[in-house]
Amino acid sequence: PYDVLIVGGGPAGAAAAVYAARKGIRTAIVAERFGGQTMDTLAIENYISVLETDGPKFAAALEKHAQAYGVELIHLQRAERLVPAATPGGLVELQLANGGSLKGRSVILSTGARWREVDVPGEQQYRNKGVAYCPHCDGPLFKGKRVAVIGGGNSGVEAGIDLAGLVEHVTLIEFGDALRADKVLVDKLKSLPNVEIVLNGQTTSIDGDGQKVTGLTYKDRASGAIRQVPLAGVFVQIGLVPNTEWLKGTLELSRHGEIIVDAKGATSVPGVFAAGDVTTVPYKQIIIAAGDGAKAALGAFDHLMRSSVP
Ligand code: FAD
């Protein structure tokens, strides 16, 4: 068995692996796609000490760092089930989609999350070419331009306020007949001079010139009218979905499906830790996921030191 078996090869999993392997313990990462969400990222400009890099380059560097410490990388494998240890300090089992199974004295779950998509024509075609999901990441790319935010919940309204300070103009489009964010945020958004709020707006397409986004089309659900908004960017803010479907019923999840962790990354199952976007830790960012992975690895190491087998 492994001392530390990590599920997920994004920034959280890679950092956990480096921290675990540097303790001289047997460490492996099982990942469907090494690099995780960073593989979908064009420019990364907010990872401290790295002025600028791109996603695939960053992912390759994560992998190289883990390999340098002899971490076993089990690529292209999907975990399907987690079986808690039968006895305290016993082995945790991970069952894979290919029928195989792996065991660990501790397990770190870092399966990340995915942005909920609006699923309209143009969204896939113009992803990273005007269609964005992360205002902290991509907001500065739209400095001085006009953008839309789709979604009027907390994340959409926060994105609208954040972007209004950076871009020329923000059109916020909410499907329902009212914004669903906290009142203090809604009041702040409404006070901004360069923000227009559209209620009852159903986005029907994200439009472009073949190279990049040039506008967005929505239907006014009240009148049935079709409207076209010229702009350079569309921020989709309709939710982040944690990759925990396979863990339901096994360990404690929040009502949003995130793995509930304590300050050391421990979950409700003994010997099982979690880190990064898949957890309740707020602010889903690379640097936060990486720090969180390091923390979970130290938590797992602490657990191993305290459990019976040396
Ligand atoms: P992830 O990166 O999501 O990695 C999850 C890993 O788990 C992957 O290896 C995946 O294949 C694997 N996995 C999932 N389910 C299973 C399973 N059942 N079995 C096996 N493996 C599984 N953040 C920034 O700080 N700066 C940015 O500029 C930035 N830009 C972004 C741009 C885009 C388009 C996106 C989508 C996100 C961006 N982010 C950015 C957010 C950042 O990418 C995430 O916060 C970060 O990647 C989270 O790391 P993670 O390791 O927790 O999860």
Coordinates of C-alpha atoms and ligand atoms in Angstrom, one line a residue:
P1 CA 0.0 0.0 0.0
Y2 CA 0.9 3.6 -0.3
D3 CA 1.5 5.8 2.7
V4 CA -0.2 8.7 0.9
L5 CA -2.5 8.0 -2.0
I6 CA -3.6 11.2 -3.7
V7 CA -6.6 11.5 -6.0
G8 CA -6.3 14.4 -8.5
G9 CA -3.4 15.9 -10.2
G10 CA -4.1 19.6 -10.2
P11 CA -2.2 22.2 -8.1
A12 CA -3.6 20.8 -4.8
G13 CA -2.7 17.2 -5.6
A14 CA 0.8 18.0 -7.0
A15 CA 1.6 20.2 -3.9
A16 CA 0.4 17.4 -1.6
A17 CA 2.5 14.9 -3.4
V18 CA 5.7 17.0 -3.2
Y19 CA 5.1 17.6 0.5
A20 CA 4.4 13.9 1.3
A21 CA 7.3 12.6 -0.8
R22 CA 9.7 14.9 0.9
K23 CA 8.9 13.2 4.1
G24 CA 10.4 10.0 2.6
I25 CA 7.1 8.2 2.5
R26 CA 5.6 6.2 -0.4
T27 CA 3.4 8.6 -2.4
A28 CA 1.2 8.2 -5.5
I29 CA -1.1 10.4 -7.5
V30 CA -4.0 9.0 -9.4
A31 CA -5.3 11.5 -11.9
E32 CA -7.7 11.5 -14.8
R33 CA -6.0 14.5 -16.4
F34 CA -2.8 15.8 -14.8
G35 CA -2.8 19.6 -14.4
G36 CA -6.5 19.8 -13.8
Q37 CA -8.2 23.1 -14.5
T38 CA -4.9 24.7 -15.2
M39 CA -4.8 22.8 -18.5
D40 CA -7.7 25.0 -19.6
T41 CA -6.1 28.2 -18.6
L42 CA -4.5 30.5 -21.1
A43 CA -2.4 32.9 -19.0
I44 CA -1.6 32.6 -15.4
E45 CA -0.4 35.9 -13.9
N46 CA -1.3 35.6 -10.2
Y47 CA 0.9 32.7 -9.0
I48 CA 3.3 34.5 -6.7
S49 CA 6.9 34.6 -8.0
V50 CA 5.9 33.6 -11.5
L51 CA 5.2 36.8 -13.4
E52 CA 3.5 35.0 -16.3
T53 CA 3.0 31.5 -17.5
D54 CA 0.4 29.5 -19.4
G55 CA -1.7 26.5 -18.2
P56 CA 0.0 23.6 -20.1
K57 CA 3.5 25.0 -19.1
F58 CA 2.4 25.3 -15.5
A59 CA 0.9 21.8 -15.5
A60 CA 4.1 20.3 -16.9
A61 CA 6.1 22.0 -14.2
L62 CA 3.8 20.5 -11.5
E63 CA 4.4 17.1 -13.0
K64 CA 8.1 17.6 -13.2
H65 CA 8.3 18.7 -9.5
A66 CA 6.3 15.6 -8.4
Q67 CA 8.5 13.3 -10.5
A68 CA 11.7 14.8 -9.0
Y69 CA 10.7 13.3 -5.7
G70 CA 9.8 9.9 -7.0
V71 CA 6.1 10.3 -6.7
E72 CA 4.3 7.5 -8.6
L73 CA 2.1 9.1 -11.2
I74 CA -0.9 7.0 -12.3
H75 CA -2.3 8.8 -15.3
L76 CA -5.6 8.7 -17.0
Q77 CA -7.4 6.7 -14.3
R78 CA -10.7 7.7 -12.8
A79 CA -11.5 6.9 -9.2
E80 CA -15.0 5.6 -8.7
R81 CA -15.3 4.6 -5.1
L82 CA -13.7 5.2 -1.8
V83 CA -13.9 2.5 0.9
P84 CA -13.0 3.7 4.4
A85 CA -10.7 1.6 6.5
A86 CA -12.4 -1.3 8.3
T87 CA -10.5 -0.7 11.5
P88 CA -8.9 2.5 13.0
G89 CA -5.5 3.0 11.4
G90 CA -6.4 0.4 8.7
L91 CA -6.1 0.8 4.9
V92 CA -8.4 3.0 2.8
E93 CA -9.3 1.5 -0.6
L94 CA -9.7 3.4 -3.8
Q95 CA -11.6 1.6 -6.6
L96 CA -10.9 2.7 -10.2
A97 CA -13.1 2.8 -13.2
N98 CA -10.8 0.3 -15.0
G99 CA -11.7 -2.3 -12.3
G100 CA -8.4 -2.0 -10.4
S101 CA -8.0 -1.0 -6.8
L102 CA -5.3 0.8 -4.8
K103 CA -4.8 1.1 -1.1
G104 CA -3.4 3.8 1.1
R105 CA -2.6 4.3 4.8
S106 CA -3.9 7.8 4.1
V107 CA -5.7 9.3 1.2
I108 CA -5.9 12.9 0.0
L109 CA -8.8 13.9 -2.2
S110 CA -8.1 16.8 -4.6
T111 CA -10.4 16.1 -7.5
G112 CA -11.2 19.8 -8.0
A113 CA -14.2 21.4 -9.5
R114 CA -15.7 22.5 -12.8
W115 CA -17.5 25.7 -13.8
R116 CA -21.2 25.2 -14.7
E117 CA -21.6 26.1 -18.3
V118 CA -24.5 28.1 -19.9
D119 CA -24.6 25.6 -22.7
V120 CA -25.4 28.0 -25.6
P121 CA -23.8 28.2 -29.1
G122 CA -20.5 30.0 -29.0
E123 CA -19.5 29.1 -25.4
Q124 CA -17.2 26.3 -26.4
Q125 CA -15.9 27.9 -29.5
Y126 CA -14.9 31.1 -27.8
R127 CA -13.7 29.7 -24.5
N128 CA -10.5 31.6 -23.6
K129 CA -11.3 33.9 -26.6
G130 CA -13.6 36.1 -24.7
V131 CA -15.6 33.5 -22.7
A132 CA -14.2 33.4 -19.2
Y133 CA -15.2 31.9 -15.9
C134 CA -12.9 33.6 -13.3
P135 CA -12.9 37.3 -12.8
H136 CA -9.8 37.2 -10.5
C137 CA -8.0 35.4 -13.3
D138 CA -9.2 37.0 -16.5
G139 CA -10.7 40.3 -15.4
P140 CA -7.5 42.4 -16.2
L141 CA -7.5 41.0 -19.8
F142 CA -10.7 43.1 -20.5
K143 CA -9.4 46.4 -19.2
G144 CA -11.2 49.3 -20.9
K145 CA -13.6 46.9 -22.8
R146 CA -17.3 46.1 -22.5
V147 CA -18.2 42.8 -20.9
A148 CA -21.2 40.8 -19.7
V149 CA -21.6 38.7 -16.6
I150 CA -24.1 35.8 -16.8
G151 CA -25.7 35.0 -13.4
G152 CA -27.1 37.2 -10.7
G153 CA -26.3 35.2 -7.6
N154 CA -23.5 36.1 -5.2
S155 CA -20.7 35.1 -7.5
G156 CA -22.2 36.9 -10.5
V157 CA -22.9 40.1 -8.5
E158 CA -19.5 40.0 -6.9
A159 CA -18.0 39.5 -10.4
G160 CA -20.0 42.5 -11.7
I161 CA -18.7 44.8 -8.9
D162 CA -15.1 43.5 -9.3
L163 CA -15.2 43.9 -13.1
A164 CA -16.8 47.4 -13.0
G165 CA -13.6 48.7 -11.5
L166 CA -11.5 47.3 -14.3
V167 CA -13.5 47.4 -17.5
E168 CA -15.4 50.1 -19.4
H169 CA -18.9 48.7 -18.9
V170 CA -20.6 45.6 -17.4
T171 CA -24.0 44.2 -18.5
L172 CA -25.2 41.7 -15.8
I173 CA -27.7 39.2 -17.1
E174 CA -30.0 37.3 -14.6
F175 CA -32.4 34.7 -15.8
G176 CA -34.9 35.2 -13.0
D177 CA -36.9 38.3 -12.2
A178 CA -34.6 39.4 -9.3
L179 CA -31.0 39.3 -8.4
R180 CA -30.3 36.5 -5.9
A181 CA -27.2 37.9 -4.2
D182 CA -26.9 39.4 -0.6
K183 CA -28.6 42.8 -0.4
V184 CA -25.4 44.6 0.5
L185 CA -23.8 43.3 -2.8
V186 CA -26.9 44.1 -4.9
D187 CA -27.0 47.7 -3.5
K188 CA -23.3 48.1 -4.3
L189 CA -23.8 46.8 -7.8
K190 CA -26.8 49.1 -8.4
S191 CA -24.8 52.1 -7.2
L192 CA -22.1 51.7 -9.9
P193 CA -22.5 54.0 -12.9
N194 CA -21.0 51.7 -15.5
V195 CA -23.2 48.7 -14.8
E196 CA -26.5 47.7 -16.5
I197 CA -28.6 45.0 -14.9
V198 CA -30.9 42.9 -17.1
L199 CA -33.5 40.8 -15.4
N200 CA -35.5 38.0 -17.1
G201 CA -32.6 37.7 -19.6
Q202 CA -32.1 34.3 -21.2
T203 CA -28.8 34.1 -23.0
T204 CA -29.3 32.4 -26.3
S205 CA -25.9 32.7 -27.9
I206 CA -22.4 34.1 -27.5
D207 CA -21.4 35.6 -30.7
G208 CA -18.1 36.2 -32.4
D209 CA -16.1 36.8 -35.6
G210 CA -14.6 33.4 -35.8
Q211 CA -11.6 34.5 -33.7
K212 CA -13.0 36.1 -30.6
V213 CA -16.2 37.2 -28.9
T214 CA -17.9 40.3 -30.3
G215 CA -21.3 40.1 -28.5
L216 CA -24.0 38.2 -26.8
T217 CA -27.7 37.6 -27.6
Y218 CA -30.4 37.2 -25.1
K219 CA -34.1 36.9 -25.0
D220 CA -36.2 39.1 -22.7
R221 CA -38.3 36.5 -21.1
A222 CA -41.0 39.0 -20.2
S223 CA -41.6 40.5 -23.6
G224 CA -40.1 37.8 -25.8
A225 CA -37.9 40.4 -27.5
I226 CA -34.4 39.3 -28.7
R227 CA -31.6 41.7 -27.9
Q228 CA -28.0 41.8 -29.1
V229 CA -25.3 43.4 -26.9
P230 CA -21.9 44.2 -28.4
L231 CA -19.0 43.4 -26.1
A232 CA -15.6 41.8 -25.9
G233 CA -16.0 39.3 -23.0
V234 CA -18.6 37.2 -21.3
F235 CA -18.0 36.0 -17.7
V236 CA -20.1 32.9 -16.9
Q237 CA -21.0 32.9 -13.2
I238 CA -23.6 30.3 -12.6
G239 CA -21.8 28.1 -10.2
L240 CA -18.8 25.9 -9.5
V241 CA -19.5 22.2 -9.2
P242 CA -17.2 20.1 -7.0
N243 CA -16.1 16.8 -8.5
T244 CA -17.6 14.7 -5.6
E245 CA -20.5 12.8 -7.2
W246 CA -18.5 9.6 -6.6
L247 CA -18.1 10.4 -2.9
K248 CA -21.8 11.0 -2.0
G249 CA -22.7 8.9 1.0
T250 CA -19.1 8.1 1.9
L251 CA -18.0 11.3 3.6
E252 CA -19.5 14.5 4.8
L253 CA -20.2 17.0 2.0
S254 CA -21.6 20.6 2.3
R255 CA -25.0 21.3 0.7
H256 CA -23.1 22.5 -2.4
G257 CA -21.3 19.1 -2.6
E258 CA -18.0 20.3 -1.3
I259 CA -15.9 18.1 1.0
I260 CA -16.1 19.4 4.6
V261 CA -12.5 19.7 6.0
D262 CA -11.0 21.0 9.2
A263 CA -8.0 23.3 9.6
K264 CA -5.6 20.4 8.8
G265 CA -7.6 19.2 5.8
A266 CA -9.1 16.2 7.6
T267 CA -12.5 14.9 6.4
S268 CA -15.1 13.1 8.3
V269 CA -13.4 9.7 7.4
P270 CA -10.3 8.8 9.5
G271 CA -7.2 8.9 7.4
V272 CA -8.9 10.7 4.5
F273 CA -7.9 14.3 3.8
A274 CA -8.9 16.7 1.1
A275 CA -7.5 19.9 -0.5
G276 CA -8.3 22.5 -3.1
D277 CA -11.3 23.4 -5.1
V278 CA -13.2 20.2 -4.1
T279 CA -13.4 21.4 -0.5
T280 CA -15.2 24.0 1.5
V281 CA -12.1 26.2 1.6
P282 CA -13.2 29.5 0.0
Y283 CA -11.7 31.3 -3.0
K284 CA -10.9 28.8 -5.7
Q285 CA -7.5 29.8 -7.0
I286 CA -4.3 28.0 -7.9
I287 CA -2.1 29.4 -5.1
I288 CA -4.8 28.6 -2.6
A289 CA -5.3 25.0 -3.9
A290 CA -1.5 24.5 -3.8
G291 CA -1.2 25.8 -0.2
D292 CA -4.1 23.7 0.8
G293 CA -2.5 20.6 -0.8
A294 CA 0.7 21.2 1.2
K295 CA -1.5 21.5 4.4
A296 CA -3.4 18.3 3.7
A297 CA -0.1 16.4 3.2
L298 CA 1.2 17.6 6.5
G299 CA -2.1 16.7 8.1
A300 CA -1.8 13.2 6.6
F301 CA 1.8 12.8 7.7
D302 CA 0.7 13.8 11.2
H303 CA -2.0 11.2 11.1
L304 CA 0.5 8.5 10.0
M305 CA 2.9 9.4 12.8
R306 CA 0.0 8.9 15.3
S307 CA -1.5 5.7 13.9
S308 CA -0.1 2.4 15.2
V309 CA 2.2 1.2 12.4
P310 CA 5.5 3.1 12.3
Ligands
FAD1 P1 -8.2 20.9 -10.3 O1 -7.2 21.8 -11.0 O2 -9.6 21.0 -10.7 O3 -7.6 19.4 -10.5 C1 -8.4 18.3 -10.2 C2 -7.7 17.0 -10.6 O4 -8.5 15.9 -10.2 C3 -7.4 16.8 -12.1 O5 -6.2 16.1 -12.2 C4 -8.6 15.9 -12.5 O6 -8.3 15.1 -13.7 C5 -8.7 15.0 -11.3 N1 -9.9 14.3 -11.0 C6 -11.2 14.7 -10.9 N2 -12.0 13.7 -10.6 C7 -11.3 12.6 -10.6 C8 -11.6 11.2 -10.4 N3 -12.8 10.8 -10.0 N4 -10.6 10.3 -10.4 C9 -9.3 10.7 -10.7 N5 -8.9 12.0 -10.9 C10 -9.9 12.9 -10.9 N6 -6.7 30.2 -10.8 C11 -5.7 31.1 -10.6 O7 -5.2 31.2 -9.5 N7 -5.3 31.9 -11.6 C12 -5.8 31.8 -12.9 O8 -5.4 32.6 -13.8 C13 -6.8 30.9 -13.1 N8 -7.4 30.8 -14.3 C14 -8.4 29.8 -14.5 C15 -8.9 29.7 -15.8 C16 -9.9 28.7 -16.1 C17 -10.4 28.6 -17.5 C18 -10.3 27.9 -15.0 C19 -11.3 26.8 -15.3 C20 -9.8 28.0 -13.8 C21 -8.8 29.0 -13.5 N9 -8.3 29.2 -12.2 C22 -7.3 30.1 -12.0 C23 -8.7 28.3 -11.1 C24 -7.7 27.2 -10.8 O9 -7.4 26.6 -12.0 C25 -8.2 26.3 -9.8 O10 -8.5 27.0 -8.6 C26 -7.2 25.2 -9.5 O11 -6.8 24.5 -10.6 C27 -7.7 24.2 -8.4 O12 -6.8 23.2 -8.2 P2 -7.2 21.7 -7.7 O13 -6.0 21.0 -7.6 O14 -8.0 21.9 -6.4 O15 -8.2 21.1 -8.7

